[in-house]
Amino acid sequence: MKNIIAATAAIVSAVSAHSWIECTNHDNSEILPWMKGNSTLQPPVLIDPAMPWYAQYCKGWPRNKANPGNWIDESTNYIWNLVAQGFDMGAVKPSDTHACPPSQRSPTYQNGAPMTTASPGDMIRLRYGGNGHTRGYNAGFAKGPGNVTVYWKGSPEQEITDVSEFTSANALQSQGFADNSFSYPADTSITVPENGLVDKGNWFELNLPKNMAAGRHMMVWVWAYNGANQWSTCFDVMISGSGSGSGSNSPAPASSAAYSAPAVAPTKAAAPSKAAAVVAPVQNVAVPVKNDAPASSPTPAPTPAAPVAPGGAVTVTEWDTVWETDYVVETAAPGYNGRRHAHKRHARQF
């Protein structure tokens, strides 16, 4: 009976808060000002960087991540709950202490979603969803939303396979879960989505060591809160060049099939540099939205006037605070032909 109660508690913990890496090399120089500006409109206009029409801002992806992704599927099948998986229920469910979910235990990448390529000394910006937890909701509350750490063994072709390897010796960099994030409204007493919290963008600016050896470097992003490691995402960075620190947007060699690893294992590199290089901005390639509605007299612009991102701005009209959000989006993104489409989106309010 005690085992059943404990297992139930682990499952409840799994539902209450979760997140995962959506992009391992994200350029937010253009989309973040849109997000901030549109949050001041009345009503606010939601811009979610995870939507497929903003995929051009992602230059690198986690292992086996689809592009475009499916939020409903990913929130069930792509994420890895370290606490729940590690719970031992004997023959019913033995403990699983893998560092990565099954789909991420080899350096496999789907078409259109390659691994990140960088040079020694570069900064790469990881992006993950706040999922309603940026201000501590269901992930620590008064203690805050916890911390995220990237673990790395320090050499090419070295895999972290077990949670026992999440050690200080393998820790490359850490920060608070919400240290680099954007959420609104500005009133920090609003901490839950049911009361209006919107937190669609959290970032981790990872500084790569200047003396990293060339080759594929496996890394694990881990979110810890309430005193325990809770969630992980595994990814790779292909290091090339000699440390220009200029950033790289070139696609990695392994873009679909499993990567074929060379038999080399250089020694661990030194700690990362504090100085972060700036990822070069990406030109906005979205085109103006085609309006299917009849022409009407223009209305005065809201005050303050704020930019609306073309080809993907979303006005949320009705929230379902349990599982999903229904909304209508008008977009000129490729494949949507400027038409209005009804979409159903995972509310990320667990």
mmCIF file of C-alpha atoms in Angstrom:
data_model
loop_
_atom_site.group_PDB
_atom_site.id
_atom_site.type_symbol
_atom_site.label_atom_id
_atom_site.label_comp_id
_atom_site.label_asym_id
_atom_site.label_seq_id
_atom_site.Cartn_x
_atom_site.Cartn_y
_atom_site.Cartn_z
ATOM 1 C CA MET A 1 0.000 0.000 0.000
ATOM 2 C CA LYS A 2 2.855 2.380 0.854
ATOM 3 C CA ASN A 3 4.402 1.712 -2.535
ATOM 4 C CA ILE A 4 1.138 2.563 -4.272
ATOM 5 C CA ILE A 5 0.829 5.828 -2.336
ATOM 6 C CA ALA A 6 4.423 6.777 -3.114
ATOM 7 C CA ALA A 7 3.998 5.899 -6.771
ATOM 8 C CA THR A 8 0.863 8.005 -6.922
ATOM 9 C CA ALA A 9 2.760 10.925 -5.396
ATOM 10 C CA ALA A 10 5.454 10.553 -8.038
ATOM 11 C CA ILE A 11 2.857 10.565 -10.801
ATOM 12 C CA VAL A 12 1.171 13.666 -9.343
ATOM 13 C CA SER A 13 4.581 15.352 -9.282
ATOM 14 C CA ALA A 14 5.005 14.414 -12.938
ATOM 15 C CA VAL A 15 1.771 16.138 -13.888
ATOM 16 C CA SER A 16 2.237 19.206 -11.704
ATOM 17 C CA ALA A 17 5.290 20.709 -13.415
ATOM 18 C CA HIS A 18 7.318 19.835 -16.466
ATOM 19 C CA SER A 19 9.468 21.387 -19.142
ATOM 20 C CA TRP A 20 11.941 20.353 -21.800
ATOM 21 C CA ILE A 21 14.417 21.906 -24.218
ATOM 22 C CA GLU A 22 12.661 22.999 -27.408
ATOM 23 C CA CYS A 23 15.663 24.532 -29.180
ATOM 24 C CA THR A 24 19.401 24.358 -28.503
ATOM 25 C CA ASN A 25 20.478 27.401 -30.528
ATOM 26 C CA HIS A 26 17.768 30.063 -30.460
ATOM 27 C CA ASP A 27 18.066 33.617 -31.771
ATOM 28 C CA ASN A 28 15.618 35.725 -29.753
ATOM 29 C CA SER A 29 16.953 39.135 -30.818
ATOM 30 C CA GLU A 30 13.880 39.827 -32.967
ATOM 31 C CA ILE A 31 11.111 37.791 -31.420
ATOM 32 C CA LEU A 32 11.708 38.844 -27.795
ATOM 33 C CA PRO A 33 10.991 42.553 -28.499
ATOM 34 C CA TRP A 34 7.801 41.435 -30.269
ATOM 35 C CA MET A 35 6.788 39.419 -27.232
ATOM 36 C CA LYS A 36 7.409 42.344 -24.901
ATOM 37 C CA GLY A 37 5.686 44.910 -27.116
ATOM 38 C CA ASN A 38 2.622 42.806 -27.823
ATOM 39 C CA SER A 39 2.135 42.074 -24.129
ATOM 40 C CA THR A 40 1.262 45.773 -23.641
ATOM 41 C CA LEU A 41 -1.590 45.762 -26.171
ATOM 42 C CA GLN A 42 -5.194 45.636 -25.018
ATOM 43 C CA PRO A 43 -5.925 42.816 -25.163
ATOM 44 C CA PRO A 44 -2.386 41.403 -25.143
ATOM 45 C CA VAL A 45 -1.348 39.567 -28.300
ATOM 46 C CA LEU A 46 0.314 36.258 -27.533
ATOM 47 C CA ILE A 47 3.525 35.358 -29.346
ATOM 48 C CA ASP A 48 4.735 31.845 -28.590
ATOM 49 C CA PRO A 49 8.253 31.135 -29.949
ATOM 50 C CA ALA A 50 7.458 27.420 -29.969
ATOM 51 C CA MET A 51 4.945 27.815 -32.780
ATOM 52 C CA PRO A 52 6.076 26.350 -36.139
ATOM 53 C CA TRP A 53 5.966 29.671 -38.002
ATOM 54 C CA TYR A 54 8.842 30.868 -35.790
ATOM 55 C CA ALA A 55 11.028 27.835 -36.460
ATOM 56 C CA GLN A 56 13.464 29.921 -38.521
ATOM 57 C CA TYR A 57 14.828 31.373 -35.278
ATOM 58 C CA CYS A 58 15.976 27.942 -34.113
ATOM 59 C CA LYS A 59 19.365 26.859 -35.506
ATOM 60 C CA GLY A 60 19.824 23.696 -33.482
ATOM 61 C CA TRP A 61 17.602 21.096 -31.829
ATOM 62 C CA PRO A 62 17.662 18.451 -29.095
ATOM 63 C CA ARG A 63 17.981 14.795 -29.968
ATOM 64 C CA ASN A 64 15.110 13.314 -31.967
ATOM 65 C CA LYS A 65 13.044 16.512 -31.790
ATOM 66 C CA ALA A 66 10.473 16.974 -34.542
ATOM 67 C CA ASN A 67 10.238 20.214 -36.505
ATOM 68 C CA PRO A 68 7.485 21.257 -36.470
ATOM 69 C CA GLY A 69 6.789 19.736 -33.100
ATOM 70 C CA ASN A 70 3.549 18.470 -31.599
ATOM 71 C CA TRP A 71 3.088 19.895 -28.123
ATOM 72 C CA ILE A 72 0.508 17.370 -27.011
ATOM 73 C CA ASP A 73 2.670 14.464 -28.079
ATOM 74 C CA GLU A 74 5.893 15.949 -26.702
ATOM 75 C CA SER A 75 4.386 16.674 -23.292
ATOM 76 C CA THR A 76 3.542 12.985 -23.008
ATOM 77 C CA ASN A 77 6.152 11.072 -24.983
ATOM 78 C CA TYR A 78 9.202 13.314 -25.393
ATOM 79 C CA ILE A 79 9.800 14.483 -21.835
ATOM 80 C CA TRP A 80 11.677 12.470 -19.198
ATOM 81 C CA ASN A 81 10.569 12.557 -15.556
ATOM 82 C CA LEU A 82 13.663 11.600 -13.561
ATOM 83 C CA VAL A 83 11.825 11.236 -10.244
ATOM 84 C CA ALA A 84 8.959 9.113 -11.527
ATOM 85 C CA GLN A 85 11.224 6.946 -13.685
ATOM 86 C CA GLY A 86 13.647 6.395 -10.809
ATOM 87 C CA PHE A 87 10.932 5.203 -8.429
ATOM 88 C CA ASP A 88 11.246 1.476 -7.789
ATOM 89 C CA MET A 89 8.005 -0.513 -7.742
ATOM 90 C CA GLY A 90 9.694 -3.864 -8.081
ATOM 91 C CA ALA A 91 8.434 -6.155 -10.814
ATOM 92 C CA VAL A 92 5.580 -3.775 -11.619
ATOM 93 C CA LYS A 93 7.950 -0.944 -12.552
ATOM 94 C CA PRO A 94 11.627 -1.303 -11.750
ATOM 95 C CA SER A 95 13.702 1.806 -11.219
ATOM 96 C CA ASP A 96 15.014 3.416 -14.408
ATOM 97 C CA THR A 97 17.951 5.748 -13.799
ATOM 98 C CA HIS A 98 18.746 6.618 -17.403
ATOM 99 C CA ALA A 99 19.773 10.238 -17.892
ATOM 100 C CA CYS A 100 17.835 10.454 -21.161
ATOM 101 C CA PRO A 101 14.482 9.164 -22.416
ATOM 102 C CA PRO A 102 14.631 6.206 -24.824
ATOM 103 C CA SER A 103 14.311 8.417 -27.909
ATOM 104 C CA GLN A 104 17.365 10.458 -26.854
ATOM 105 C CA ARG A 105 19.839 7.739 -25.920
ATOM 106 C CA SER A 106 21.666 8.016 -29.218
ATOM 107 C CA PRO A 107 22.615 11.114 -31.255
ATOM 108 C CA THR A 108 19.725 10.779 -33.703
ATOM 109 C CA TYR A 109 18.223 13.875 -35.329
ATOM 110 C CA GLN A 110 15.130 14.221 -37.483
ATOM 111 C CA ASN A 111 15.060 15.885 -40.887
ATOM 112 C CA GLY A 112 14.748 19.641 -40.535
ATOM 113 C CA ALA A 113 15.917 19.581 -36.915
ATOM 114 C CA PRO A 114 19.729 19.209 -36.880
ATOM 115 C CA MET A 115 22.033 19.339 -33.896
ATOM 116 C CA THR A 116 23.711 22.635 -33.063
ATOM 117 C CA THR A 117 27.051 23.455 -34.657
ATOM 118 C CA ALA A 118 29.323 25.927 -32.864
ATOM 119 C CA SER A 119 32.926 26.949 -32.329
ATOM 120 C CA PRO A 120 34.898 26.907 -29.064
ATOM 121 C CA GLY A 121 34.015 29.951 -26.983
ATOM 122 C CA ASP A 122 30.607 30.482 -28.590
ATOM 123 C CA MET A 123 27.433 31.179 -26.678
ATOM 124 C CA ILE A 124 24.423 29.043 -27.615
ATOM 125 C CA ARG A 125 20.987 29.968 -26.318
ATOM 126 C CA LEU A 126 18.817 27.077 -25.151
ATOM 127 C CA ARG A 127 15.063 27.691 -25.113
ATOM 128 C CA TYR A 128 12.520 25.918 -22.932
ATOM 129 C CA GLY A 129 8.940 26.613 -21.933
ATOM 130 C CA GLY A 130 8.001 28.230 -18.649
ATOM 131 C CA ASN A 131 4.800 26.160 -18.727
ATOM 132 C CA GLY A 132 3.230 28.318 -16.031
ATOM 133 C CA HIS A 133 6.049 27.612 -13.559
ATOM 134 C CA THR A 134 8.312 30.642 -14.077
ATOM 135 C CA ARG A 135 7.121 32.217 -10.826
ATOM 136 C CA GLY A 136 7.171 28.998 -8.831
ATOM 137 C CA TYR A 137 3.688 27.604 -9.513
ATOM 138 C CA ASN A 138 3.704 23.811 -8.935
ATOM 139 C CA ALA A 139 7.501 23.812 -8.913
ATOM 140 C CA GLY A 140 8.606 25.112 -5.557
ATOM 141 C CA PHE A 141 6.163 27.955 -4.860
ATOM 142 C CA ALA A 142 7.808 30.227 -2.267
ATOM 143 C CA LYS A 143 11.123 28.493 -2.872
ATOM 144 C CA GLY A 144 11.025 29.588 -6.499
ATOM 145 C CA PRO A 145 11.007 27.494 -9.671
ATOM 146 C CA GLY A 146 14.355 25.823 -9.061
ATOM 147 C CA ASN A 147 17.490 25.673 -11.171
ATOM 148 C CA VAL A 148 18.604 24.299 -14.515
ATOM 149 C CA THR A 149 22.049 22.802 -15.106
ATOM 150 C CA VAL A 150 23.815 21.567 -18.219
ATOM 151 C CA TYR A 151 26.002 18.508 -17.638
ATOM 152 C CA TRP A 152 28.877 17.528 -19.914
ATOM 153 C CA LYS A 153 31.725 15.039 -19.631
ATOM 154 C CA GLY A 154 34.213 17.417 -21.193
ATOM 155 C CA SER A 155 35.301 15.458 -24.250
ATOM 156 C CA PRO A 156 33.889 14.519 -27.647
ATOM 157 C CA GLU A 157 31.939 11.276 -27.996
ATOM 158 C CA GLN A 158 31.476 10.875 -24.234
ATOM 159 C CA GLU A 159 27.915 10.025 -23.182
ATOM 160 C CA ILE A 160 26.164 10.737 -19.898
ATOM 161 C CA THR A 161 23.922 7.719 -19.495
ATOM 162 C CA ASP A 162 22.875 7.581 -15.820
ATOM 163 C CA VAL A 163 21.587 10.081 -13.264
ATOM 164 C CA SER A 164 24.578 9.239 -11.068
ATOM 165 C CA GLU A 165 26.637 11.256 -13.553
ATOM 166 C CA PHE A 166 24.808 14.481 -12.702
ATOM 167 C CA THR A 167 27.732 15.578 -10.536
ATOM 168 C CA SER A 168 29.501 18.847 -9.820
ATOM 169 C CA ALA A 169 32.485 17.532 -11.781
ATOM 170 C CA ASN A 170 30.298 17.187 -14.884
ATOM 171 C CA ALA A 171 28.353 20.432 -14.373
ATOM 172 C CA LEU A 172 29.164 22.880 -17.156
ATOM 173 C CA GLN A 173 26.859 25.769 -16.186
ATOM 174 C CA SER A 174 23.825 26.465 -13.979
ATOM 175 C CA GLN A 175 21.213 29.186 -13.569
ATOM 176 C CA GLY A 176 17.804 29.732 -12.043
ATOM 177 C CA PHE A 177 14.928 28.307 -14.075
ATOM 178 C CA ALA A 178 13.542 31.803 -14.665
ATOM 179 C CA ASP A 179 16.756 33.866 -14.576
ATOM 180 C CA ASN A 180 16.529 34.629 -18.298
ATOM 181 C CA SER A 181 12.842 34.661 -19.123
ATOM 182 C CA PHE A 182 9.959 36.854 -20.194
ATOM 183 C CA SER A 183 6.572 36.644 -18.537
ATOM 184 C CA TYR A 184 3.634 38.972 -18.032
ATOM 185 C CA PRO A 185 1.801 40.728 -16.506
ATOM 186 C CA ALA A 186 4.504 42.651 -14.663
ATOM 187 C CA ASP A 187 2.679 42.203 -11.348
ATOM 188 C CA THR A 188 4.753 39.427 -9.753
ATOM 189 C CA SER A 189 1.927 38.550 -7.364
ATOM 190 C CA ILE A 190 0.279 36.888 -10.366
ATOM 191 C CA THR A 191 1.943 33.493 -10.234
ATOM 192 C CA VAL A 192 -0.526 31.098 -11.834
ATOM 193 C CA PRO A 193 -1.904 30.807 -15.385
ATOM 194 C CA GLU A 194 -5.465 30.775 -14.076
ATOM 195 C CA ASN A 195 -4.902 34.367 -12.925
ATOM 196 C CA GLY A 196 -3.343 35.466 -16.193
ATOM 197 C CA LEU A 197 0.347 34.496 -16.044
ATOM 198 C CA VAL A 198 1.865 34.040 -19.511
ATOM 199 C CA ASP A 199 5.447 32.710 -19.676
ATOM 200 C CA LYS A 200 6.218 31.415 -23.150
ATOM 201 C CA GLY A 201 9.949 32.080 -23.245
ATOM 202 C CA ASN A 202 12.748 30.889 -20.967
ATOM 203 C CA TRP A 203 16.350 30.894 -22.148
ATOM 204 C CA PHE A 204 19.705 29.566 -20.959
ATOM 205 C CA GLU A 205 22.750 31.268 -22.480
ATOM 206 C CA LEU A 206 25.318 28.491 -22.415
ATOM 207 C CA ASN A 207 28.941 29.615 -22.698
ATOM 208 C CA LEU A 208 31.054 26.960 -24.372
ATOM 209 C CA PRO A 209 34.673 26.601 -23.201
ATOM 210 C CA LYS A 210 37.205 28.315 -25.430
ATOM 211 C CA ASN A 211 39.383 25.213 -25.641
ATOM 212 C CA MET A 212 36.735 22.620 -26.520
ATOM 213 C CA ALA A 213 38.063 19.915 -28.808
ATOM 214 C CA ALA A 214 36.526 19.498 -32.237
ATOM 215 C CA GLY A 215 33.830 16.854 -32.505
ATOM 216 C CA ARG A 216 30.403 15.969 -31.124
ATOM 217 C CA HIS A 217 29.826 16.864 -27.480
ATOM 218 C CA MET A 218 26.854 15.281 -25.722
ATOM 219 C CA MET A 219 25.129 17.392 -23.045
ATOM 220 C CA VAL A 220 22.151 17.016 -20.712
ATOM 221 C CA TRP A 221 19.881 19.837 -19.550
ATOM 222 C CA VAL A 222 18.380 19.099 -16.117
ATOM 223 C CA TRP A 223 15.699 21.017 -14.237
ATOM 224 C CA ALA A 224 15.834 20.596 -10.456
ATOM 225 C CA TYR A 225 13.322 21.854 -7.898
ATOM 226 C CA ASN A 226 12.098 20.839 -4.448
ATOM 227 C CA GLY A 227 15.563 19.462 -3.756
ATOM 228 C CA ALA A 228 15.683 16.919 -6.576
ATOM 229 C CA ASN A 229 16.495 16.604 -10.268
ATOM 230 C CA GLN A 230 13.103 16.402 -11.972
ATOM 231 C CA TRP A 231 13.327 16.629 -15.790
ATOM 232 C CA SER A 232 16.013 16.193 -18.442
ATOM 233 C CA THR A 233 16.595 16.733 -22.163
ATOM 234 C CA CYS A 234 19.632 15.417 -24.042
ATOM 235 C CA PHE A 235 21.330 17.170 -26.949
ATOM 236 C CA ASP A 236 24.618 17.473 -28.809
ATOM 237 C CA VAL A 237 26.859 20.290 -29.978
ATOM 238 C CA MET A 238 29.136 19.712 -32.958
ATOM 239 C CA ILE A 239 32.298 21.737 -32.362
ATOM 240 C CA SER A 240 34.299 22.891 -35.341
ATOM 241 C CA GLY A 241 36.820 25.657 -35.943
ATOM 242 C CA SER A 242 39.417 27.039 -33.591
ATOM 243 C CA GLY A 243 37.455 29.237 -31.229
ATOM 244 C CA SER A 244 36.316 32.318 -33.088
ATOM 245 C CA GLY A 245 33.534 32.888 -30.587
ATOM 246 C CA SER A 246 31.393 34.215 -33.411
ATOM 247 C CA GLY A 247 28.596 31.669 -33.278
ATOM 248 C CA SER A 248 27.552 29.283 -36.015
ATOM 249 C CA ASN A 249 24.259 28.884 -37.809
ATOM 250 C CA SER A 250 25.458 26.211 -40.212
ATOM 251 C CA PRO A 251 23.546 22.927 -40.093
ATOM 252 C CA ALA A 252 25.331 20.086 -38.371
ATOM 253 C CA PRO A 253 26.464 17.077 -40.405
ATOM 254 C CA ALA A 254 24.088 14.736 -38.589
ATOM 255 C CA SER A 255 20.628 16.003 -39.527
ATOM 256 C CA SER A 256 18.614 12.815 -39.701
ATOM 257 C CA ALA A 257 20.187 9.376 -39.239
ATOM 258 C CA ALA A 258 22.097 8.332 -36.135
ATOM 259 C CA TYR A 259 25.489 9.967 -35.904
ATOM 260 C CA SER A 260 28.531 7.772 -36.625
ATOM 261 C CA ALA A 261 31.034 8.508 -33.883
ATOM 262 C CA PRO A 262 34.818 8.488 -34.349
ATOM 263 C CA ALA A 263 36.901 6.717 -31.722
ATOM 264 C CA VAL A 264 38.499 9.719 -30.035
ATOM 265 C CA ALA A 265 38.344 10.922 -26.444
ATOM 266 C CA PRO A 266 40.389 14.067 -25.679
ATOM 267 C CA THR A 267 40.831 15.265 -22.111
ATOM 268 C CA LYS A 268 38.299 17.497 -20.393
ATOM 269 C CA ALA A 269 38.396 21.161 -21.310
ATOM 270 C CA ALA A 270 38.640 24.023 -18.852
ATOM 271 C CA ALA A 271 35.658 25.828 -17.318
ATOM 272 C CA PRO A 272 33.608 27.996 -19.680
ATOM 273 C CA SER A 273 34.393 31.636 -20.235
ATOM 274 C CA LYS A 274 32.110 34.193 -18.623
ATOM 275 C CA ALA A 275 32.066 36.290 -21.789
ATOM 276 C CA ALA A 276 29.229 35.263 -24.101
ATOM 277 C CA ALA A 277 29.334 35.910 -27.810
ATOM 278 C CA VAL A 278 26.235 37.362 -29.394
ATOM 279 C CA VAL A 279 24.421 35.129 -31.851
ATOM 280 C CA ALA A 280 23.947 36.972 -35.133
ATOM 281 C CA PRO A 281 20.351 38.164 -35.669
ATOM 282 C CA VAL A 282 18.224 36.330 -38.195
ATOM 283 C CA GLN A 283 16.369 38.389 -40.762
ATOM 284 C CA ASN A 284 12.612 38.201 -40.355
ATOM 285 C CA VAL A 285 11.368 36.219 -43.327
ATOM 286 C CA ALA A 286 7.665 36.260 -42.510
ATOM 287 C CA VAL A 287 5.433 38.084 -44.991
ATOM 288 C CA PRO A 288 2.458 40.336 -44.223
ATOM 289 C CA VAL A 289 -0.725 38.591 -43.174
ATOM 290 C CA LYS A 290 -3.429 38.226 -45.792
ATOM 291 C CA ASN A 291 -6.755 39.368 -44.408
ATOM 292 C CA ASP A 292 -9.755 37.318 -45.532
ATOM 293 C CA ALA A 293 -12.246 39.728 -43.938
ATOM 294 C CA PRO A 294 -13.832 42.616 -45.926
ATOM 295 C CA ALA A 295 -12.034 45.925 -45.781
ATOM 296 C CA SER A 296 -13.218 48.210 -42.985
ATOM 297 C CA SER A 297 -12.424 51.636 -41.637
ATOM 298 C CA PRO A 298 -9.143 51.688 -39.729
ATOM 299 C CA THR A 299 -9.285 51.924 -35.957
ATOM 300 C CA PRO A 300 -6.886 53.974 -33.836
ATOM 301 C CA ALA A 301 -3.755 52.146 -32.715
ATOM 302 C CA PRO A 302 -3.615 51.126 -29.043
ATOM 303 C CA THR A 303 -1.544 53.200 -26.653
ATOM 304 C CA PRO A 304 1.287 52.465 -26.280
ATOM 305 C CA ALA A 305 1.684 51.247 -29.839
ATOM 306 C CA ALA A 306 3.537 47.968 -29.964
ATOM 307 C CA PRO A 307 4.728 45.817 -32.843
ATOM 308 C CA VAL A 308 2.793 42.724 -33.787
ATOM 309 C CA ALA A 309 4.933 39.984 -35.225
ATOM 310 C CA PRO A 310 3.851 39.227 -38.797
ATOM 311 C CA GLY A 311 2.772 35.738 -39.722
ATOM 312 C CA GLY A 312 1.956 34.139 -36.410
ATOM 313 C CA ALA A 313 0.610 36.593 -33.847
ATOM 314 C CA VAL A 314 -2.081 34.926 -31.775
ATOM 315 C CA THR A 315 -4.854 36.563 -29.784
ATOM 316 C CA VAL A 316 -6.045 34.221 -27.076
ATOM 317 C CA THR A 317 -9.787 34.536 -26.663
ATOM 318 C CA GLU A 318 -10.627 31.737 -24.263
ATOM 319 C CA TRP A 319 -8.443 29.713 -21.904
ATOM 320 C CA ASP A 320 -9.112 26.212 -20.714
ATOM 321 C CA THR A 321 -7.066 26.258 -17.521
ATOM 322 C CA VAL A 322 -6.688 22.498 -17.283
ATOM 323 C CA TRP A 323 -5.339 21.026 -20.488
ATOM 324 C CA GLU A 324 -5.710 22.954 -23.723
ATOM 325 C CA THR A 325 -6.229 26.318 -25.359
ATOM 326 C CA ASP A 326 -8.475 26.855 -28.362
ATOM 327 C CA TYR A 327 -7.644 29.806 -30.519
ATOM 328 C CA VAL A 328 -7.776 31.059 -34.070
ATOM 329 C CA VAL A 329 -4.645 32.245 -35.812
ATOM 330 C CA GLU A 330 -4.288 34.123 -39.059
ATOM 331 C CA THR A 331 -0.864 33.637 -40.572
ATOM 332 C CA ALA A 332 1.053 34.000 -43.793
ATOM 333 C CA ALA A 333 3.600 31.383 -42.800
ATOM 334 C CA PRO A 334 4.570 28.938 -45.574
ATOM 335 C CA GLY A 335 2.013 26.177 -45.915
ATOM 336 C CA TYR A 336 -0.854 28.125 -44.391
ATOM 337 C CA ASN A 337 -1.580 30.355 -47.413
ATOM 338 C CA GLY A 338 -2.792 33.310 -45.396
ATOM 339 C CA ARG A 339 -5.991 31.567 -44.309
ATOM 340 C CA ARG A 340 -7.534 31.533 -40.880
ATOM 341 C CA HIS A 341 -7.142 28.245 -39.083
ATOM 342 C CA ALA A 342 -8.440 26.905 -35.805
ATOM 343 C CA HIS A 343 -5.658 25.436 -33.693
ATOM 344 C CA LYS A 344 -5.652 23.550 -30.414
ATOM 345 C CA ARG A 345 -2.635 24.208 -28.240
ATOM 346 C CA HIS A 346 -1.413 22.560 -25.048
ATOM 347 C CA ALA A 347 -1.953 25.145 -22.322
ATOM 348 C CA ARG A 348 1.161 24.092 -20.377
ATOM 349 C CA GLN A 349 -0.636 24.803 -17.103
ATOM 350 C CA PHE A 350 0.087 21.682 -15.084
#
